[in-house]
Amino acid sequence: MSNVAAYLIGKAQKSYHDTRTAPHPRLQMGMIAKRALADAGLVATQLDAIACVDPLSWTYADLEKKISRDIGCDDKITTIWKPAGGTTPQDLLHDITIAMREKRLETAIIMGAEAMRTRRKAVRAGQEPDWPARDKSISPMRGQKAFTSEWESRHGLRLPIQVFPLLENAIGHANKRSAQQQIRTAAALLNKNAKVAAHNPNAWFRDAPSASDIAEVTTENRMISFPYTKRMNAIMDVDQAAAVVIVSDRFLAKNPHLRSTAAAVLGGAGAEEIWNPLQRHSLSHSPAMQTALLAALEYGGLDTKDIDAFDFYSCFPAPIQLALAALDINQDDPRPFTITGGLAYAGGPGNNYVTHALATALEQLREKPSQRILITGVGMANTKHAATLLSHANEIPTQATGLTQYRLPTTEEALEVATEANGLCSVVSYTVEYDRNSEPVNVIYILDTQDGRRAIANAKDPINEARIVLSSDPIDKQGDLIWDEEQKKQFFTLRH
């Protein structure tokens, strides 16, 4: 008798890379949900719950209710929602699993879709897409704190493209690599992902660029924020949809013919870092990620060596390296680090990428029932983490508990932030942000003050300062922090 409470039994994916435009997200979700239900052998009226990953490309009020009507669900269907982020599909899955363990649900569906390519194409043409009116009162990132603090944002730390390069440079320094060595390390990891994408019919990019092509700065592959070129970034300009159907152990027992095509949720967990990146003790280590990954393995009754394939969330190369370090896996490990190709090559459909990974995992386990697959998610500024362990329903490890947790507690305390400060500081990490003409437009420093506080600052002259920081690793070097009352920002200059 297994302890597993929830099973994936249906999946569907769609990438609109063979069309010029795609339907709006709600319409995509309805279509992909019907395909996933058909794959599971269910009809919409059999669903007890529906969960949607909020799209970034368009907003709707009462999205779950509208889609449930679109696909023909019962009017009394339960709706499940979690705040947006790269972990959202797993957060929903873990909550659904808990509800199934507590006998509150028998069947559920998770779905998501993005049409960012179509929307941005219309905007560039000076048009609005021919979609239903957007509910502008709905924020796609509602229900949680802002991505970073106002103080961090004031200094240019407001988007993933600025945060993750800081982590990458810190990881390189912690591993005693030069900047160029770290770039080659990151490019090699993404090349490994790209080779997987080349064989994934749902991947957005299947060209499998070489590591040198990923690393080299060219007109088409410009530097975004050092050390990341464009091909090291998740690509959000995609039109993609995915859905998975989940059933309880009781439902599966009543429908044993579905077992041969089902995947068991062996265990899963989530955890959060200190919310603001500036206040974290380390930028080269992710304690909450490690907590989530190790808990998923423990709940699943497996060890790292037992896993056949991983899907490490790869919005950028840094999370892959943080996950490898958390699990003590070498970067040259022959096992795949993605089953889809990752967000830079399979596609980065807003916060719905992991739904694609879950759908791909179910397909892969049907083809190779002996495999065990670990899927991870990362949300916000490397803030939210989730991990889910899956096996075929007929290959459940004897030690698997099937337990899931939405968020496990962590013990790290936030560092105090120095504001409007002056004095000697040492560099914790840095990045240089570039414009579309490949000119440096901002240098962001994360600093430690002499009295143990954490500071953020920019360079007064980003072009000249960029030349200095890129000529020699500035991490651990000292310089002068100055508060500029007129600009209401802190600036930093390295001592030479």
Short mmCIF file of C-alpha atoms in Angstrom, two decimals:
data_model
loop_
_atom_site.label_atom_id
_atom_site.label_comp_id
_atom_site.label_asym_id
_atom_site.label_seq_id
_atom_site.Cartn_x
_atom_site.Cartn_y
_atom_site.Cartn_z
CA MET A 1 0.00 0.00 0.00
CA SER A 2 1.50 3.33 -1.09
CA ASN A 3 1.49 6.54 0.93
CA VAL A 4 1.21 8.67 -2.21
CA ALA A 5 -1.89 10.88 -2.22
CA ALA A 6 -1.77 12.52 -5.67
CA TYR A 7 -1.02 11.49 -9.23
CA LEU A 8 -0.61 13.29 -12.54
CA ILE A 9 -2.77 11.51 -15.11
CA GLY A 10 -3.21 14.01 -17.91
CA LYS A 11 -1.07 16.58 -19.71
CA ALA A 12 -1.02 18.85 -22.73
CA GLN A 13 1.33 21.47 -24.14
CA LYS A 14 1.18 23.87 -27.04
CA SER A 15 3.84 26.20 -28.50
CA TYR A 16 2.62 28.58 -31.18
CA HIS A 17 6.03 28.87 -32.84
CA ASP A 18 4.58 27.79 -36.19
CA THR A 19 2.03 30.64 -36.30
CA ARG A 20 2.43 34.42 -36.52
CA THR A 21 0.12 35.11 -33.57
CA ALA A 22 -1.63 33.21 -30.80
CA PRO A 23 -5.02 33.46 -29.09
CA HIS A 24 -5.25 35.45 -25.87
CA PRO A 25 -4.23 33.55 -22.70
CA ARG A 26 -7.72 32.70 -21.42
CA LEU A 27 -8.67 31.19 -24.76
CA GLN A 28 -5.40 29.24 -24.86
CA MET A 29 -6.04 27.93 -21.35
CA GLY A 30 -9.47 26.64 -22.25
CA MET A 31 -8.12 24.80 -25.27
CA ILE A 32 -5.14 23.29 -23.45
CA ALA A 33 -7.33 22.23 -20.51
CA LYS A 34 -9.63 20.29 -22.84
CA ARG A 35 -6.61 18.53 -24.38
CA ALA A 36 -5.20 17.62 -20.96
CA LEU A 37 -8.58 16.25 -19.85
CA ALA A 38 -8.81 14.18 -23.02
CA ASP A 39 -5.32 12.84 -22.39
CA ALA A 40 -6.41 11.85 -18.87
CA GLY A 41 -9.61 10.24 -20.13
CA LEU A 42 -11.78 12.61 -18.06
CA VAL A 43 -14.43 15.20 -18.82
CA ALA A 44 -14.71 18.66 -17.29
CA THR A 45 -17.71 17.77 -15.12
CA GLN A 46 -15.51 15.28 -13.25
CA LEU A 47 -13.22 18.04 -11.96
CA ASP A 48 -13.46 19.06 -8.33
CA ALA A 49 -10.99 21.95 -8.58
CA ILE A 50 -9.41 24.27 -11.11
CA ALA A 51 -6.21 26.28 -10.68
CA CYS A 52 -4.76 28.85 -13.06
CA VAL A 53 -1.27 30.35 -13.18
CA ASP A 54 -1.94 34.06 -13.62
CA PRO A 55 -0.69 35.21 -17.04
CA LEU A 56 1.61 38.22 -17.31
CA SER A 57 0.60 39.05 -20.88
CA TRP A 58 -3.08 39.81 -20.05
CA THR A 59 -5.21 40.10 -16.94
CA TYR A 60 -8.71 38.87 -16.21
CA ALA A 61 -11.07 39.08 -13.26
CA ASP A 62 -12.33 35.72 -11.95
CA LEU A 63 -10.13 33.84 -14.41
CA GLU A 64 -10.70 30.38 -12.91
CA LYS A 65 -14.49 30.78 -12.90
CA LYS A 66 -14.51 32.01 -16.50
CA ILE A 67 -12.37 29.14 -17.73
CA SER A 68 -14.41 26.60 -15.77
CA ARG A 69 -17.46 27.85 -17.66
CA ASP A 70 -15.51 27.84 -20.94
CA ILE A 71 -14.65 24.16 -20.60
CA GLY A 72 -17.95 22.99 -19.06
CA CYS A 73 -17.14 22.41 -15.40
CA ASP A 74 -19.73 22.11 -12.66
CA ASP A 75 -20.81 25.51 -11.30
CA LYS A 76 -19.73 24.51 -7.77
CA ILE A 77 -16.14 23.76 -8.75
CA THR A 78 -13.47 24.79 -6.24
CA THR A 79 -10.98 27.40 -7.39
CA ILE A 80 -7.39 27.40 -6.12
CA TRP A 81 -5.00 30.35 -6.41
CA LYS A 82 -1.44 31.14 -5.40
CA PRO A 83 0.61 34.34 -5.91
CA ALA A 84 2.57 34.59 -9.12
CA GLY A 85 6.15 33.44 -9.49
CA GLY A 86 8.19 30.67 -11.05
CA THR A 87 7.08 28.30 -8.28
CA THR A 88 3.34 28.86 -8.78
CA PRO A 89 2.58 25.61 -10.66
CA GLN A 90 4.32 23.59 -7.93
CA ASP A 91 2.76 25.66 -5.15
CA LEU A 92 -0.63 24.80 -6.62
CA LEU A 93 0.29 21.14 -7.06
CA HIS A 94 1.56 20.87 -3.49
CA ASP A 95 -1.61 22.45 -2.09
CA ILE A 96 -3.78 20.18 -4.23
CA THR A 97 -1.81 17.18 -2.97
CA ILE A 98 -2.45 18.25 0.62
CA ALA A 99 -6.19 18.60 -0.14
CA MET A 100 -6.22 15.12 -1.69
CA ARG A 101 -4.44 13.66 1.34
CA GLU A 102 -7.08 15.28 3.54
CA LYS A 103 -9.83 13.86 1.29
CA ARG A 104 -11.10 17.29 0.29
CA LEU A 105 -10.46 16.76 -3.44
CA GLU A 106 -10.48 13.84 -5.87
CA THR A 107 -9.65 15.56 -9.17
CA ALA A 108 -8.06 18.86 -10.20
CA ILE A 109 -6.46 20.63 -13.12
CA ILE A 110 -3.63 23.19 -13.25
CA MET A 111 -3.19 25.31 -16.36
CA GLY A 112 -1.45 28.39 -17.63
CA ALA A 113 -0.76 30.24 -20.87
CA GLU A 114 1.12 33.25 -22.18
CA ALA A 115 0.87 35.24 -25.39
CA MET A 116 3.66 37.72 -24.74
CA ARG A 117 5.10 37.45 -28.25
CA THR A 118 1.72 38.25 -29.79
CA ARG A 119 1.06 41.13 -27.41
CA ARG A 120 4.48 42.75 -27.84
CA LYS A 121 4.31 42.33 -31.59
CA ALA A 122 1.05 44.31 -31.56
CA VAL A 123 2.52 46.99 -29.28
CA ARG A 124 5.55 47.41 -31.56
CA ALA A 125 3.13 47.92 -34.44
CA GLY A 126 1.30 50.61 -32.44
CA GLN A 127 -1.77 48.43 -31.98
CA GLU A 128 -3.69 46.72 -29.23
CA PRO A 129 -4.25 42.99 -29.74
CA ASP A 130 -7.78 42.03 -30.73
CA TRP A 131 -8.52 40.48 -27.36
CA PRO A 132 -11.26 40.95 -24.72
CA ALA A 133 -10.92 44.07 -22.60
CA ARG A 134 -8.13 43.72 -20.03
CA ASP A 135 -9.07 44.13 -16.38
CA LYS A 136 -6.47 46.71 -15.36
CA SER A 137 -7.53 46.50 -11.71
CA ILE A 138 -5.91 43.06 -11.56
CA SER A 139 -2.15 42.94 -11.05
CA PRO A 140 -0.56 39.70 -12.29
CA MET A 141 1.85 39.92 -9.33
CA ARG A 142 -0.80 40.56 -6.68
CA GLY A 143 -0.91 38.98 -3.26
CA GLN A 144 2.74 39.40 -2.30
CA LYS A 145 5.43 41.97 -1.65
CA ALA A 146 7.12 43.84 -4.50
CA PHE A 147 9.95 42.14 -6.36
CA THR A 148 12.51 44.18 -4.44
CA SER A 149 12.33 47.04 -1.94
CA GLU A 150 11.90 50.66 -3.01
CA TRP A 151 15.48 51.31 -1.88
CA GLU A 152 16.85 48.50 -4.06
CA SER A 153 14.66 49.57 -6.98
CA ARG A 154 15.89 53.17 -6.66
CA HIS A 155 19.40 51.90 -7.38
CA GLY A 156 18.28 49.87 -10.40
CA LEU A 157 17.69 46.50 -8.74
CA ARG A 158 14.13 45.96 -9.86
CA LEU A 159 14.05 43.07 -12.38
CA PRO A 160 15.41 39.52 -12.69
CA ILE A 161 17.86 40.69 -15.38
CA GLN A 162 19.62 42.78 -12.70
CA VAL A 163 19.37 40.39 -9.73
CA PHE A 164 20.60 37.11 -11.18
CA PRO A 165 23.83 38.52 -12.66
CA LEU A 166 24.73 39.60 -9.11
CA LEU A 167 24.33 35.98 -8.04
CA GLU A 168 26.34 34.71 -10.99
CA ASN A 169 29.30 36.97 -10.23
CA ALA A 170 29.18 36.01 -6.56
CA ILE A 171 29.11 32.29 -7.48
CA GLY A 172 32.12 32.72 -9.74
CA HIS A 173 34.11 34.47 -7.04
CA ALA A 174 33.15 31.88 -4.40
CA ASN A 175 34.45 29.16 -6.71
CA LYS A 176 37.69 31.09 -7.42
CA ARG A 177 36.90 31.53 -11.11
CA SER A 178 37.77 34.53 -13.22
CA ALA A 179 34.91 36.35 -14.91
CA GLN A 180 35.68 34.66 -18.23
CA GLN A 181 35.89 31.25 -16.58
CA GLN A 182 32.51 31.85 -14.98
CA ILE A 183 30.99 32.90 -18.30
CA ARG A 184 32.27 29.68 -19.86
CA THR A 185 30.84 27.67 -16.95
CA ALA A 186 27.42 29.29 -17.37
CA ALA A 187 27.48 28.86 -21.14
CA ALA A 188 28.38 25.18 -20.85
CA LEU A 189 25.40 24.54 -18.59
CA LEU A 190 23.04 26.29 -20.99
CA ASN A 191 24.54 24.46 -23.96
CA LYS A 192 23.65 21.21 -22.18
CA ASN A 193 20.08 22.52 -21.81
CA ALA A 194 19.93 23.68 -25.42
CA LYS A 195 20.79 20.18 -26.65
CA VAL A 196 17.72 18.89 -24.80
CA ALA A 197 15.54 21.62 -26.33
CA ALA A 198 16.69 20.55 -29.80
CA HIS A 199 14.80 17.26 -29.31
CA ASN A 200 11.74 18.77 -27.63
CA PRO A 201 8.98 19.45 -30.19
CA ASN A 202 7.39 21.95 -27.78
CA ALA A 203 10.58 24.01 -27.32
CA TRP A 204 10.59 27.57 -28.62
CA PHE A 205 14.23 27.49 -29.76
CA ARG A 206 15.60 24.21 -31.14
CA ASP A 207 18.81 25.52 -32.73
CA ALA A 208 21.11 24.20 -29.93
CA PRO A 209 23.75 26.97 -29.97
CA SER A 210 27.25 25.97 -28.90
CA ALA A 211 28.68 27.12 -25.58
CA SER A 212 30.90 29.61 -27.40
CA ASP A 213 27.89 30.98 -29.32
CA ILE A 214 26.03 31.42 -26.04
CA ALA A 215 28.97 33.19 -24.38
CA GLU A 216 30.17 35.39 -27.25
CA VAL A 217 28.88 38.94 -27.42
CA THR A 218 27.59 39.78 -30.89
CA THR A 219 25.06 42.15 -32.42
CA GLU A 220 22.40 39.44 -32.12
CA ASN A 221 23.64 38.21 -28.73
CA ARG A 222 24.28 41.45 -26.89
CA MET A 223 25.26 41.74 -23.26
CA ILE A 224 22.18 42.40 -21.10
CA SER A 225 23.67 42.64 -17.59
CA PHE A 226 27.18 41.34 -17.04
CA PRO A 227 27.97 38.47 -17.28
CA TYR A 228 24.75 37.47 -19.10
CA THR A 229 24.38 37.66 -22.85
CA LYS A 230 20.90 37.56 -24.36
CA ARG A 231 21.07 33.79 -24.89
CA MET A 232 21.67 33.28 -21.17
CA ASN A 233 18.34 34.90 -20.30
CA ALA A 234 14.89 33.35 -20.11
CA ILE A 235 12.95 34.35 -23.20
CA MET A 236 9.49 35.62 -22.30
CA ASP A 237 8.43 36.62 -25.82
CA VAL A 238 6.72 33.29 -26.39
CA ASP A 239 3.18 32.06 -26.97
CA GLN A 240 2.81 28.82 -25.00
CA ALA A 241 0.26 26.91 -22.95
CA ALA A 242 0.34 23.84 -20.72
CA ALA A 243 -1.94 21.95 -18.35
CA VAL A 244 -1.80 18.90 -16.08
CA VAL A 245 -4.59 16.86 -14.51
CA ILE A 246 -4.20 15.50 -10.98
CA VAL A 247 -6.23 12.79 -9.23
CA SER A 248 -6.20 11.34 -5.73
CA ASP A 249 -5.10 7.84 -4.70
CA ARG A 250 -8.77 7.01 -4.09
CA PHE A 251 -9.77 8.08 -7.60
CA LEU A 252 -6.96 6.00 -9.08
CA ALA A 253 -7.98 2.98 -7.00
CA LYS A 254 -11.48 3.25 -8.47
CA ASN A 255 -10.04 3.62 -12.00
CA PRO A 256 -7.08 1.20 -12.05
CA HIS A 257 -6.85 1.29 -15.86
CA LEU A 258 -5.39 4.83 -15.50
CA ARG A 259 -2.45 3.66 -13.40
CA SER A 260 -0.24 2.67 -16.33
CA THR A 261 -0.23 6.26 -17.62
CA ALA A 262 0.03 8.06 -14.26
CA ALA A 263 2.93 9.69 -12.40
CA ALA A 264 3.11 9.69 -8.62
CA VAL A 265 3.86 12.81 -6.60
CA LEU A 266 6.43 11.25 -4.25
CA GLY A 267 7.03 14.45 -2.30
CA GLY A 268 7.41 18.18 -2.63
CA ALA A 269 8.24 21.30 -0.68
CA GLY A 270 8.70 25.05 -0.92
CA ALA A 271 10.72 27.60 1.03
CA GLU A 272 11.57 31.31 0.81
CA GLU A 273 14.79 33.26 1.13
CA ILE A 274 14.88 36.56 2.97
CA TRP A 275 12.66 38.56 0.62
CA ASN A 276 14.98 41.42 -0.34
CA PRO A 277 18.22 40.23 -2.02
CA LEU A 278 20.20 43.01 -0.36
CA GLN A 279 19.58 41.54 3.08
CA ARG A 280 20.72 37.98 2.37
CA HIS A 281 23.93 36.82 4.00
CA SER A 282 25.22 35.13 0.85
CA LEU A 283 24.57 35.69 -2.84
CA SER A 284 26.49 32.55 -3.82
CA HIS A 285 24.45 30.12 -1.72
CA SER A 286 20.69 29.63 -1.48
CA PRO A 287 19.67 28.12 1.88
CA ALA A 288 15.93 28.14 1.16
CA MET A 289 16.50 26.39 -2.15
CA GLN A 290 18.53 23.74 -0.37
CA THR A 291 15.79 23.35 2.24
CA ALA A 292 13.13 22.77 -0.44
CA LEU A 293 15.24 20.36 -2.52
CA LEU A 294 16.38 18.22 0.41
CA ALA A 295 12.87 18.09 1.85
CA ALA A 296 11.41 16.91 -1.47
CA LEU A 297 13.99 14.12 -1.60
CA GLU A 298 13.33 13.16 2.01
CA TYR A 299 9.56 13.10 1.51
CA GLY A 300 10.05 11.09 -1.67
CA GLY A 301 12.21 8.51 0.06
CA LEU A 302 15.12 8.99 -2.34
CA ASP A 303 18.67 10.27 -2.39
CA THR A 304 20.26 12.52 -4.99
CA LYS A 305 22.03 9.53 -6.56
CA ASP A 306 18.62 7.87 -7.17
CA ILE A 307 17.41 10.63 -9.49
CA ASP A 308 17.59 9.89 -13.22
CA ALA A 309 16.79 13.36 -14.53
CA PHE A 310 16.48 16.85 -13.12
CA ASP A 311 14.66 19.90 -14.33
CA PHE A 312 16.47 22.71 -12.55
CA TYR A 313 14.70 26.03 -13.03
CA SER A 314 16.92 27.96 -15.41
CA CYS A 315 15.64 31.48 -15.91
CA PHE A 316 19.39 32.20 -15.83
CA PRO A 317 22.43 29.96 -15.27
CA ALA A 318 22.79 30.92 -11.58
CA PRO A 319 19.82 28.86 -10.26
CA ILE A 320 21.20 25.74 -11.96
CA GLN A 321 24.51 26.20 -10.15
CA LEU A 322 22.80 26.95 -6.84
CA ALA A 323 20.75 23.76 -7.17
CA LEU A 324 23.81 21.68 -8.05
CA ALA A 325 25.62 23.06 -5.01
CA ALA A 326 22.60 22.45 -2.78
CA LEU A 327 22.56 18.79 -3.82
CA ASP A 328 26.35 18.39 -3.99
CA ILE A 329 26.25 17.45 -7.68
CA ASN A 330 29.19 18.11 -10.00
CA GLN A 331 28.55 20.31 -13.01
CA ASP A 332 29.88 17.56 -15.30
CA ASP A 333 27.34 15.03 -13.98
CA PRO A 334 26.04 13.16 -17.05
CA ARG A 335 22.40 13.26 -15.96
CA PRO A 336 20.19 15.85 -17.70
CA PHE A 337 19.69 19.11 -15.81
CA THR A 338 16.51 19.81 -17.77
CA ILE A 339 13.88 17.64 -19.42
CA THR A 340 12.51 20.46 -21.60
CA GLY A 341 15.49 22.62 -22.53
CA GLY A 342 14.95 25.24 -19.83
CA LEU A 343 13.57 28.76 -19.97
CA ALA A 344 16.19 30.14 -22.36
CA TYR A 345 15.48 27.51 -25.03
CA ALA A 346 12.24 25.62 -24.32
CA GLY A 347 10.72 29.02 -23.52
CA GLY A 348 9.99 31.24 -20.55
CA PRO A 349 6.19 31.58 -20.56
CA GLY A 350 5.82 33.94 -17.62
CA ASN A 351 5.27 31.94 -14.44
CA ASN A 352 3.93 28.85 -16.20
CA TYR A 353 7.21 27.19 -17.21
CA VAL A 354 7.01 24.49 -14.52
CA THR A 355 3.61 23.36 -15.83
CA HIS A 356 5.44 22.53 -19.06
CA ALA A 357 8.08 20.68 -17.05
CA LEU A 358 5.40 18.68 -15.20
CA ALA A 359 3.68 17.80 -18.47
CA THR A 360 7.01 16.74 -20.00
CA ALA A 361 7.82 14.67 -16.90
CA LEU A 362 4.53 12.77 -17.20
CA GLU A 363 5.22 12.06 -20.86
CA GLN A 364 8.76 10.94 -20.09
CA LEU A 365 7.67 8.64 -17.24
CA ARG A 366 5.14 6.99 -19.51
CA GLU A 367 7.97 6.24 -21.94
CA LYS A 368 10.51 5.28 -19.26
CA PRO A 369 8.61 4.06 -16.18
CA SER A 370 11.73 3.27 -14.14
CA GLN A 371 12.88 6.90 -14.04
CA ARG A 372 12.71 9.28 -11.08
CA ILE A 373 12.53 12.99 -11.92
CA LEU A 374 13.16 16.01 -9.67
CA ILE A 375 11.65 19.32 -10.82
CA THR A 376 12.51 22.68 -9.24
CA GLY A 377 11.00 26.13 -9.42
CA VAL A 378 12.38 29.58 -8.61
CA GLY A 379 10.30 32.70 -8.11
CA MET A 380 10.89 36.43 -7.85
CA ALA A 381 14.50 37.51 -7.06
CA ASN A 382 15.66 33.95 -6.35
CA THR A 383 13.30 34.33 -3.42
CA LYS A 384 10.76 31.53 -3.70
CA HIS A 385 11.81 27.92 -4.18
CA ALA A 386 9.95 24.68 -4.78
CA ALA A 387 10.89 21.09 -5.60
CA THR A 388 8.71 18.16 -6.66
CA LEU A 389 9.78 14.53 -6.97
CA LEU A 390 7.96 12.26 -9.42
CA SER A 391 8.00 8.60 -10.42
CA HIS A 392 5.76 6.35 -12.47
CA ALA A 393 2.71 5.19 -10.52
CA ASN A 394 3.90 1.59 -10.81
CA GLU A 395 7.44 2.40 -9.61
CA ILE A 396 6.87 4.14 -6.27
CA PRO A 397 9.82 3.81 -3.85
CA THR A 398 8.91 1.99 -0.65
CA GLN A 399 10.11 4.91 1.50
CA ALA A 400 8.07 7.57 -0.34
CA THR A 401 5.69 9.47 1.93
CA GLY A 402 3.89 11.50 -0.73
CA LEU A 403 4.01 14.50 1.61
CA THR A 404 4.09 18.04 0.31
CA GLN A 405 4.54 21.38 2.06
CA TYR A 406 3.72 24.82 0.66
CA ARG A 407 6.46 26.64 2.62
CA LEU A 408 8.95 25.24 5.10
CA PRO A 409 10.43 27.62 7.68
CA THR A 410 13.98 28.93 7.37
CA THR A 411 16.12 30.42 10.11
CA GLU A 412 18.27 33.04 8.38
CA GLU A 413 17.80 36.58 9.72
CA ALA A 414 17.84 39.63 7.46
CA LEU A 415 20.91 41.84 7.46
CA GLU A 416 20.53 45.47 8.47
CA VAL A 417 20.62 47.86 5.52
CA ALA A 418 22.74 50.99 5.45
CA THR A 419 20.86 53.91 3.90
CA GLU A 420 22.05 57.45 3.24
CA ALA A 421 25.46 56.18 4.30
CA ASN A 422 29.07 57.18 3.80
CA GLY A 423 32.29 55.32 4.48
CA LEU A 424 34.60 52.48 3.57
CA CYS A 425 32.94 49.34 2.16
CA SER A 426 33.92 46.06 0.54
CA VAL A 427 32.26 44.63 -2.58
CA VAL A 428 29.98 41.60 -2.13
CA SER A 429 28.90 41.46 -5.78
CA TYR A 430 28.27 43.66 -8.78
CA THR A 431 26.79 43.83 -12.26
CA VAL A 432 26.95 46.20 -15.20
CA GLU A 433 23.70 46.83 -17.08
CA TYR A 434 23.80 47.69 -20.79
CA ASP A 435 21.44 49.44 -23.16
CA ARG A 436 20.45 48.15 -26.60
CA ASN A 437 23.47 49.92 -28.09
CA SER A 438 25.74 47.88 -25.79
CA GLU A 439 26.71 50.91 -23.71
CA PRO A 440 26.92 50.58 -19.92
CA VAL A 441 24.04 52.47 -18.33
CA ASN A 442 24.32 51.39 -14.71
CA VAL A 443 26.71 49.67 -12.35
CA ILE A 444 25.08 48.05 -9.31
CA TYR A 445 27.20 47.23 -6.28
CA ILE A 446 26.20 45.16 -3.28
CA LEU A 447 28.46 46.14 -0.39
CA ASP A 448 29.37 45.32 3.19
CA THR A 449 30.00 48.29 5.45
CA GLN A 450 32.69 48.33 8.13
CA ASP A 451 30.06 47.98 10.87
CA GLY A 452 28.47 44.84 9.38
CA ARG A 453 25.53 46.36 7.51
CA ARG A 454 24.65 45.75 3.86
CA ALA A 455 24.54 48.55 1.30
CA ILE A 456 23.62 49.07 -2.34
CA ALA A 457 25.14 51.71 -4.60
CA ASN A 458 25.71 52.76 -8.17
CA ALA A 459 28.66 54.26 -10.05
CA LYS A 460 28.66 57.98 -10.81
CA ASP A 461 30.26 57.29 -14.20
CA PRO A 462 29.00 53.88 -15.35
CA ILE A 463 31.02 53.81 -18.57
CA ASN A 464 34.38 54.38 -16.90
CA GLU A 465 33.51 52.33 -13.83
CA ALA A 466 32.44 49.43 -16.07
CA ARG A 467 35.91 49.36 -17.60
CA ILE A 468 37.44 49.14 -14.13
CA VAL A 469 35.23 46.39 -12.71
CA LEU A 470 35.45 44.30 -15.87
CA SER A 471 39.24 44.49 -15.97
CA SER A 472 39.62 42.75 -12.61
CA ASP A 473 37.19 41.03 -10.25
CA PRO A 474 36.14 43.75 -7.74
CA ILE A 475 34.56 41.37 -5.20
CA ASP A 476 36.18 41.70 -1.76
CA LYS A 477 37.92 44.91 -2.85
CA GLN A 478 37.33 48.12 -0.97
CA GLY A 479 36.08 51.53 -1.93
CA ASP A 480 34.20 54.59 -0.78
CA LEU A 481 30.44 54.81 -0.33
CA ILE A 482 28.94 58.30 -0.67
CA TRP A 483 25.36 59.48 -0.12
CA ASP A 484 24.17 61.94 -2.77
CA GLU A 485 21.45 64.08 -1.22
CA GLU A 486 20.44 65.64 -4.53
CA GLN A 487 19.97 62.34 -6.38
CA LYS A 488 18.76 60.49 -3.25
CA LYS A 489 21.06 57.58 -4.03
CA GLN A 490 24.27 56.03 -2.81
CA PHE A 491 27.33 55.92 -5.04
CA PHE A 492 30.47 53.84 -4.76
CA THR A 493 33.97 54.21 -6.12
CA LEU A 494 36.60 51.48 -5.97
CA ARG A 495 39.95 52.35 -4.46
CA HIS A 496 42.81 51.66 -6.85
#
